[in-house]
Tab-separated table of C-alpha atoms and ligand atoms in Angstrom:
chain	number	residue	atom	x	y	z
A	1	UNK	CA	-9.047	-3.888	57.083
A	2	UNK	CA	-10.267	-0.556	58.347
A	3	UNK	CA	-13.291	0.954	56.685
A	4	UNK	CA	-11.301	3.975	55.437
A	5	UNK	CA	-8.666	1.651	53.884
A	6	UNK	CA	-11.404	-0.303	52.091
A	7	UNK	CA	-12.810	2.901	50.637
A	8	UNK	CA	-9.358	3.989	49.375
A	9	UNK	CA	-8.753	0.584	47.715
A	10	UNK	CA	-12.193	0.783	46.118
A	11	UNK	CA	-11.509	4.285	44.730
A	12	UNK	CA	-8.104	3.188	43.377
A	13	UNK	CA	-9.696	0.164	41.659
A	14	UNK	CA	-12.419	2.335	40.133
A	15	UNK	CA	-9.753	4.770	38.937
A	16	UNK	CA	-7.719	2.112	37.169
A	17	UNK	CA	-10.844	0.696	35.479
A	18	UNK	CA	-11.632	4.170	34.128
A	19	UNK	CA	-8.023	4.564	32.976
A	20	UNK	CA	-8.154	1.205	31.155
A	21	UNK	CA	-11.427	2.108	29.444
A	22	UNK	CA	-10.024	5.513	28.478
A	23	UNK	CA	-6.914	3.964	26.892
A	24	UNK	CA	-9.008	1.490	24.948
A	25	UNK	CA	-11.207	4.119	23.380
A	26	UNK	CA	-8.121	6.145	22.356
A	27	UNK	CA	-6.647	3.091	20.608
A	28	UNK	CA	-9.952	2.475	18.835
A	29	UNK	CA	-10.055	6.100	17.681
A	30	UNK	CA	-6.452	5.881	16.429
A	31	UNK	CA	-7.247	2.718	14.449
A	32	UNK	CA	-10.257	4.395	12.824
A	33	UNK	CA	-8.275	7.488	11.843
A	34	UNK	CA	-5.550	5.319	10.326
A	35	UNK	CA	-8.131	3.464	8.251
A	36	UNK	CA	-9.835	6.616	7.010
A	37	UNK	CA	-6.718	8.689	6.338
A	38	UNK	CA	-4.440	5.894	5.170
A	39	UNK	CA	-1.940	7.643	2.914
A	40	UNK	CA	0.080	5.249	0.835
A	41	UNK	CA	3.818	5.478	0.520
A	42	UNK	CA	4.765	6.094	-3.108
A	43	UNK	CA	8.167	4.618	-3.938
A	44	UNK	CA	7.952	5.173	-7.706
A	45	UNK	CA	6.355	7.912	-9.844
A	46	UNK	CA	2.587	7.547	-10.239
A	47	UNK	CA	2.676	6.984	-14.015
A	48	UNK	CA	-0.227	6.997	-16.441
A	49	UNK	CA	-3.896	6.270	-15.726
A	50	UNK	CA	-4.846	2.787	-16.913
A	51	UNK	CA	-7.409	2.521	-19.712
A	52	UNK	CA	-11.103	2.107	-18.829
A	53	UNK	CA	-11.038	-0.854	-21.226
A	54	UNK	CA	-8.909	-2.776	-18.717
A	55	UNK	CA	-9.551	-1.157	-15.316
A	56	UNK	CA	-12.517	-0.115	-13.152
A	57	UNK	CA	-11.829	3.097	-11.217
A	58	UNK	CA	-8.501	4.901	-11.062
A	59	UNK	CA	-5.378	2.794	-11.502
A	60	UNK	CA	-1.988	4.235	-12.456
A	61	UNK	CA	0.802	2.261	-14.102
A	62	UNK	CA	4.488	2.976	-14.550
A	63	UNK	CA	6.855	0.605	-16.340
A	64	UNK	CA	10.182	0.175	-14.511
A	65	UNK	CA	11.857	-2.505	-16.629
A	66	UNK	CA	10.806	-2.765	-20.251
A	67	UNK	CA	10.716	-6.325	-21.586
A	68	UNK	CA	13.652	-6.898	-23.936
A	69	UNK	CA	15.541	-9.867	-25.380
A	70	UNK	CA	18.106	-9.856	-22.554
A	71	UNK	CA	15.839	-10.018	-19.482
A	72	UNK	CA	12.513	-11.035	-21.124
A	73	UNK	CA	10.844	-9.669	-17.981
A	74	UNK	CA	8.434	-6.775	-17.471
A	75	UNK	CA	8.537	-4.955	-14.125
A	76	UNK	CA	6.348	-2.048	-13.102
A	77	UNK	CA	4.310	-0.424	-10.376
A	78	UNK	CA	0.544	0.012	-10.216
A	79	UNK	CA	-1.224	2.276	-7.756
A	80	UNK	CA	-4.917	1.444	-7.318
A	81	UNK	CA	-7.089	4.102	-5.668
A	82	UNK	CA	-9.674	2.707	-3.219
A	83	UNK	CA	-12.292	0.698	-5.160
A	84	UNK	CA	-10.127	0.423	-8.313
A	85	UNK	CA	-9.296	-2.995	-9.803
A	86	UNK	CA	-8.143	-4.644	-12.995
A	87	UNK	CA	-10.406	-6.572	-15.364
A	88	UNK	CA	-10.179	-10.336	-15.327
A	89	UNK	CA	-7.029	-11.319	-17.222
A	90	UNK	CA	-4.318	-13.935	-17.504
A	91	UNK	CA	-0.564	-13.893	-18.134
A	92	UNK	CA	0.813	-16.493	-20.607
A	93	UNK	CA	3.906	-17.006	-18.419
A	94	UNK	CA	2.403	-16.082	-15.041
A	95	UNK	CA	2.951	-13.080	-12.809
A	96	UNK	CA	4.417	-12.215	-9.411
A	97	UNK	CA	2.982	-9.356	-7.355
A	98	UNK	CA	4.844	-7.651	-4.505
A	99	UNK	CA	2.645	-5.438	-2.351
A	100	UNK	CA	4.525	-2.393	-1.070
A	101	UNK	CA	1.672	-0.558	0.654
A	102	UNK	CA	-2.033	-0.491	1.347
A	103	UNK	CA	-4.720	-3.171	1.360
A	104	UNK	CA	-6.196	-4.877	-1.673
A	105	UNK	CA	-7.833	-7.947	-3.145
A	106	UNK	CA	-6.560	-10.720	-5.405
A	107	UNK	CA	-8.726	-13.474	-6.845
A	108	UNK	CA	-7.918	-16.472	-8.995
A	109	UNK	CA	-10.977	-17.660	-10.914
A	110	UNK	CA	-12.889	-20.329	-8.979
A	111	UNK	CA	-11.235	-19.400	-5.678
A	112	UNK	CA	-12.347	-16.971	-2.935
A	113	UNK	CA	-10.995	-13.394	-2.886
A	114	UNK	CA	-7.807	-13.102	-0.814
A	115	UNK	CA	-6.951	-9.907	1.046
A	116	UNK	CA	-3.454	-8.678	0.172
A	117	UNK	CA	-1.427	-6.092	2.053
A	118	UNK	CA	2.018	-4.493	2.375
A	119	UNK	CA	4.712	-7.171	2.412
A	120	UNK	CA	2.678	-9.886	0.676
A	121	UNK	CA	4.106	-11.697	-2.358
A	122	UNK	CA	1.613	-13.383	-4.685
A	123	UNK	CA	2.385	-15.806	-7.496
A	124	UNK	CA	-0.194	-16.335	-10.210
A	125	UNK	CA	0.433	-19.378	-12.438
A	126	UNK	CA	0.601	-19.117	-16.259
A	127	UNK	CA	-2.671	-18.843	-18.223
A	128	UNK	CA	-4.760	-18.526	-15.058
A	129	UNK	CA	-7.600	-16.018	-14.947
A	130	UNK	CA	-7.277	-13.557	-12.094
A	131	UNK	CA	-7.782	-9.940	-11.073
A	132	UNK	CA	-6.183	-7.637	-8.525
A	133	UNK	CA	-6.902	-4.205	-7.078
A	134	UNK	CA	-7.499	-2.050	-4.026
A	135	UNK	CA	-9.968	-2.681	-1.207
A	136	UNK	CA	-13.023	-0.401	-1.166
A	137	UNK	CA	-11.586	1.805	1.628
A	138	UNK	CA	-7.785	1.650	1.266
A	139	UNK	CA	-5.709	1.874	-1.920
A	140	UNK	CA	-2.949	-0.501	-3.002
A	141	UNK	CA	0.628	-0.129	-4.229
A	142	UNK	CA	1.854	-3.206	-6.088
A	143	UNK	CA	4.956	-4.098	-8.019
A	144	UNK	CA	4.402	-6.605	-10.815
A	145	UNK	CA	6.914	-8.939	-12.389
A	146	UNK	CA	5.998	-10.727	-15.603
A	147	UNK	CA	8.645	-13.301	-16.638
A	148	UNK	CA	9.286	-14.837	-20.068
A	149	UNK	CA	7.610	-12.013	-21.951
A	150	UNK	CA	8.452	-13.704	-25.253
A	151	UNK	CA	5.393	-15.863	-24.475
A	152	UNK	CA	3.216	-12.745	-24.114
A	153	UNK	CA	2.454	-10.320	-21.278
A	154	UNK	CA	-1.290	-10.146	-20.626
A	155	UNK	CA	-4.582	-11.333	-22.141
A	156	UNK	CA	-7.409	-9.040	-21.054
A	157	UNK	CA	-10.920	-10.335	-20.325
A	158	UNK	CA	-14.228	-8.897	-19.016
A	159	UNK	CA	-14.496	-6.426	-16.134
A	160	UNK	CA	-14.896	-7.417	-12.480
A	161	UNK	CA	-18.502	-6.532	-11.606
A	162	UNK	CA	-19.436	-4.803	-8.324
A	163	UNK	CA	-21.153	-8.042	-7.230
A	164	UNK	CA	-17.925	-10.014	-7.777
A	165	UNK	CA	-15.817	-7.287	-6.161
A	166	UNK	CA	-17.997	-6.874	-3.074
A	167	UNK	CA	-18.177	-10.619	-2.405
A	168	UNK	CA	-15.327	-10.225	0.108
B	1	LIG	MN1	-2.239	-9.866	-13.256
């Protein structure tokens, strides 16, 4: 190979390395922006702010199907702002959660916190203590389904402390 040819190949190589590095840093920047400005998609109206007796931070609940004698099922949507979560609680007949947007946490007592995100479906067995809410940085949109409401809907317990919440 001629000397001039070698120099051209070297310059081309150097150029593509710079291009690759440049692309990478753009992707990293994009990821960061998405995390910081993550706007959640609201499918249902926001509803009413949940009571401080049962929630830490800002959580909003809207009932979509009221429990009655025909369906004996409660369905609703909760939007948790970043950092917001429910108190510990249990459901006499269990509960199913469908995550429609965002990133959050779910924990069954005695088990590690699991990260939940858009598209996840979580089943919590009857009479099992658990809590659910948003992650510290990104909020959470969740649909809840409580079956067999004739057995009861929810039994509220103590709040989830910062130490418990930040264990993730
Ligand atoms: Mn629950």
